[in-house]
């Protein structure tokens, strides 16, 4: 038994257990299981309402309903829970469905209007296929290896996002694309970052990194993009919709976040973990703010340093997930961006002990985080996010001098390096 545990520990430490063949095999198995599950989910639905009484695509119903309200000339109604819920029920012929709130800034109505121009099923399919394609293209650009598409497609956060009809693919594509283009096309990177303002909670640390790195053209482009989006929304929807959005933020903050209306096990933040463990709202905010300050300080140092860009990009991606109190398991699609940048650096420079196993754990955690938190109160997603960020920072401390200062290269198992 001792020999078994020693062998297990050595494999975990070296990462030699994760061969390219196993990575492909695990990915294919998970893809197959998810494809069967999704097909069965749709086949067993009744008029796009599943066996649990929820719409197929669940959260997408709020986007589609907001789009129908906009087509009717009533976009501000999307921010009123009763009116938004009525619109969601109308999408399904008046059948009773759960309420899914519309919490996005007004310029995201552009997406809602487009998907609501066609029947619900087609709108959902177009939304998921288009955003998934963008996500996969960005992942392949970050890590141009033959297996990237397969492993990125099988990433469990993908099926979580599909099941919710959510926007994790778009968020990951915008952030990952911006980081990929930051050096070569800084203005275009700024435009992508500006578009990311549709999920403003994920932009807390981006200005810190850009300012620390002196990325002035990207900052200017991002600011101009946000200003243009706001101006266009004012011109097309009117100022009243912005007042409605501002008024709705109280409901979002108190009911959805502070009271756990979404479910503590679904939210992957330290705020949610503290509330799940019984902490008061002020104590949970204090923990979240303290973590955000620590993350900002680390990123400011990192982006001012001459550490490899892969580490800066990975830390910003994982740090952006950690800094906000409102990050759900479908948002963990963004974790794929952090994994890809960190893996790219490891494949180029070698991996430290346990790093390959940590990357595998980060890849798997979206499949387990909700269930583990719901059953045990352990915020597994938060733990793995913290470990991923800490791993990136540890590499940055050792690598801050870049390739020139590395005295002893780290080692990568040959089977992985040659894949």
XYZ file of C-alpha atoms in Angstrom, residues 86-322:
237
model
C -44.272 38.366 -17.962
C -42.265 38.746 -21.161
C -40.378 35.534 -20.432
C -43.627 33.627 -19.943
C -45.001 35.125 -23.154
C -42.046 33.675 -25.067
C -43.337 30.213 -24.131
C -46.975 30.863 -24.863
C -47.857 32.047 -21.379
C -46.635 28.900 -19.642
C -45.248 29.330 -16.137
C -41.435 29.445 -16.105
C -38.946 30.608 -13.456
C -37.890 34.250 -13.465
C -34.471 35.048 -14.891
C -33.506 38.665 -14.316
C -32.032 41.023 -16.886
C -29.011 42.696 -15.261
C -26.945 43.897 -18.223
C -26.050 47.464 -19.234
C -28.296 48.843 -22.000
C -25.796 48.347 -24.802
C -26.210 44.563 -24.435
C -29.700 45.028 -25.872
C -27.927 44.881 -29.251
C -27.397 41.140 -28.753
C -30.901 40.667 -27.340
C -32.509 42.351 -30.340
C -30.582 40.204 -32.800
C -31.429 36.854 -31.202
C -35.079 37.851 -30.704
C -35.452 38.506 -34.444
C -35.851 34.760 -35.001
C -37.774 32.026 -33.127
C -36.419 31.133 -29.685
C -34.766 27.834 -30.639
C -32.960 29.397 -33.596
C -31.895 32.392 -31.525
C -30.459 30.120 -28.840
C -28.630 27.994 -31.415
C -27.179 31.023 -33.224
C -26.068 32.587 -29.937
C -24.339 29.458 -28.646
C -22.732 28.410 -31.932
C -21.403 31.880 -32.743
C -20.029 32.563 -29.263
C -18.584 29.038 -28.952
C -16.796 29.460 -32.279
C -15.291 32.747 -31.090
C -14.132 31.133 -27.838
C -12.534 28.171 -29.626
C -10.811 30.435 -32.161
C -9.286 32.532 -29.376
C -8.140 29.465 -27.447
C -6.446 28.091 -30.573
C -4.771 31.450 -31.157
C -3.404 31.526 -27.600
C -2.200 27.927 -27.655
C -1.652 26.874 -31.297
C -1.398 23.118 -30.756
C -3.342 20.319 -32.494
C -5.157 19.236 -29.317
C -6.241 22.726 -28.211
C -9.638 22.686 -29.925
C -10.569 19.295 -28.487
C -9.489 20.067 -24.918
C -11.034 23.554 -25.032
C -14.320 22.178 -26.356
C -14.410 19.469 -23.679
C -13.659 21.933 -20.857
C -16.567 21.270 -18.446
C -17.417 24.966 -18.165
C -18.445 24.720 -21.821
C -21.346 22.373 -21.136
C -22.326 24.386 -18.036
C -22.477 27.496 -20.205
C -24.449 25.713 -22.922
C -26.937 24.403 -20.378
C -27.586 27.938 -19.160
C -27.523 29.569 -22.605
C -25.116 32.014 -21.022
C -22.402 34.392 -22.208
C -19.265 32.740 -20.798
C -18.024 32.041 -24.337
C -18.305 35.714 -25.269
C -16.588 36.876 -22.087
C -13.700 34.454 -22.593
C -13.386 35.354 -26.274
C -13.255 39.092 -25.551
C -10.744 38.854 -22.697
C -8.629 36.151 -24.304
C -8.711 37.900 -27.664
C -7.697 41.219 -26.115
C -4.737 39.631 -24.338
C -3.694 37.826 -27.518
C -3.757 41.065 -29.533
C -2.392 43.384 -26.846
C 1.177 43.596 -28.158
C 0.488 43.417 -31.895
C -2.749 45.392 -32.203
C -3.205 47.384 -29.000
C -6.078 49.486 -30.346
C -8.081 46.435 -31.364
C -7.333 44.889 -27.971
C -8.786 48.043 -26.406
C -11.962 47.709 -28.462
C -12.425 44.139 -27.207
C -11.848 45.251 -23.623
C -14.377 48.044 -24.112
C -16.947 45.521 -25.336
C -16.284 43.499 -22.196
C -18.022 46.304 -20.294
C -21.260 44.367 -20.859
C -20.028 42.365 -17.815
C -18.553 45.254 -15.807
C -17.792 43.099 -12.763
C -15.002 41.415 -14.722
C -13.298 44.714 -15.501
C -12.222 45.539 -11.943
C -8.573 44.577 -12.427
C -8.109 45.255 -16.133
C -7.401 49.003 -15.656
C -4.873 48.147 -12.924
C -2.956 45.853 -15.261
C -3.089 48.214 -18.234
C -2.011 51.234 -16.184
C 0.824 49.304 -14.546
C 1.974 48.088 -17.936
C 1.734 51.528 -19.543
C -0.664 50.300 -22.228
C -1.931 53.787 -23.038
C -3.248 53.176 -26.548
C -5.247 50.180 -25.330
C -6.651 52.226 -22.446
C -7.666 54.994 -24.854
C -9.315 52.548 -27.241
C -11.196 50.824 -24.416
C -12.454 54.138 -23.037
C -13.510 55.303 -26.497
C -15.333 52.017 -27.120
C -17.290 52.243 -23.871
C -18.169 55.877 -24.605
C -19.361 54.910 -28.086
C -21.477 52.048 -26.748
C -23.117 54.317 -24.193
C -23.728 57.034 -26.778
C -25.287 54.613 -29.260
C -27.547 53.153 -26.563
C -28.679 56.647 -25.572
C -29.373 57.518 -29.201
C -31.293 54.334 -30.000
C -33.011 53.465 -26.703
C -33.234 56.816 -24.929
C -31.985 57.941 -21.540
C -34.854 56.313 -19.668
C -33.403 52.855 -20.141
C -30.249 53.915 -18.303
C -32.334 55.218 -15.392
C -34.146 51.865 -15.313
C -30.814 50.048 -15.331
C -29.533 52.144 -12.419
C -32.724 51.536 -10.443
C -32.525 47.787 -11.040
C -29.059 47.517 -9.534
C -30.509 47.615 -6.011
C -32.527 44.466 -6.732
C -29.490 42.787 -8.309
C -27.268 43.607 -5.363
C -29.644 42.766 -2.529
C -31.703 39.831 -3.841
C -29.428 38.162 -6.372
C -26.087 38.664 -4.626
C -26.413 39.503 -0.935
C -29.412 37.268 -0.190
C -28.149 34.454 -2.383
C -31.135 34.368 -4.720
C -28.961 32.670 -7.329
C -27.703 30.051 -4.868
C -24.465 30.202 -2.889
C -23.202 26.982 -4.461
C -23.428 28.517 -7.937
C -21.413 31.647 -7.134
C -17.650 31.038 -7.080
C -16.478 34.094 -5.114
C -15.066 34.531 -1.627
C -18.108 36.720 -0.902
C -20.428 33.806 -1.625
C -18.271 31.388 0.365
C -18.359 33.685 3.385
C -22.141 34.076 3.143
C -22.578 30.321 2.695
C -20.615 29.826 5.920
C -22.891 32.252 7.778
C -20.920 35.508 7.613
C -22.776 38.806 7.620
C -23.024 40.891 4.469
C -20.466 43.489 5.725
C -18.019 40.718 6.681
C -18.409 39.052 3.294
C -17.794 42.359 1.511
C -14.740 42.965 3.715
C -13.294 39.606 2.669
C -14.022 40.344 -0.999
C -12.464 43.812 -0.828
C -9.373 42.508 0.966
C -8.910 39.842 -1.703
C -9.429 42.380 -4.509
C -6.809 44.707 -3.006
C -4.315 41.850 -2.748
C -5.007 40.817 -6.331
C -4.622 44.397 -7.564
C -1.286 44.785 -5.772
C 0.002 41.518 -7.243
C -1.108 42.414 -10.752
C 0.325 45.923 -10.530
C 3.706 44.450 -9.584
C 3.469 41.716 -12.218
C 2.473 43.973 -15.101
C 5.228 46.444 -14.240
C 7.806 43.659 -14.161
C 9.600 42.009 -17.059
C 8.083 38.620 -16.368
C 6.825 36.674 -19.361
C 3.623 37.998 -20.896
C 2.000 34.567 -20.637
C 2.110 34.896 -16.850
C 0.703 38.419 -16.901
C -2.176 37.277 -19.104
C -2.917 34.176 -17.032
C -2.872 36.107 -13.762
C -5.205 38.778 -15.140
C -7.688 36.143 -16.342
C -7.802 34.199 -13.066
C -7.594 37.403 -11.007
C -10.565 38.896 -12.856
C -12.679 35.926 -11.781
C -11.504 36.226 -8.177
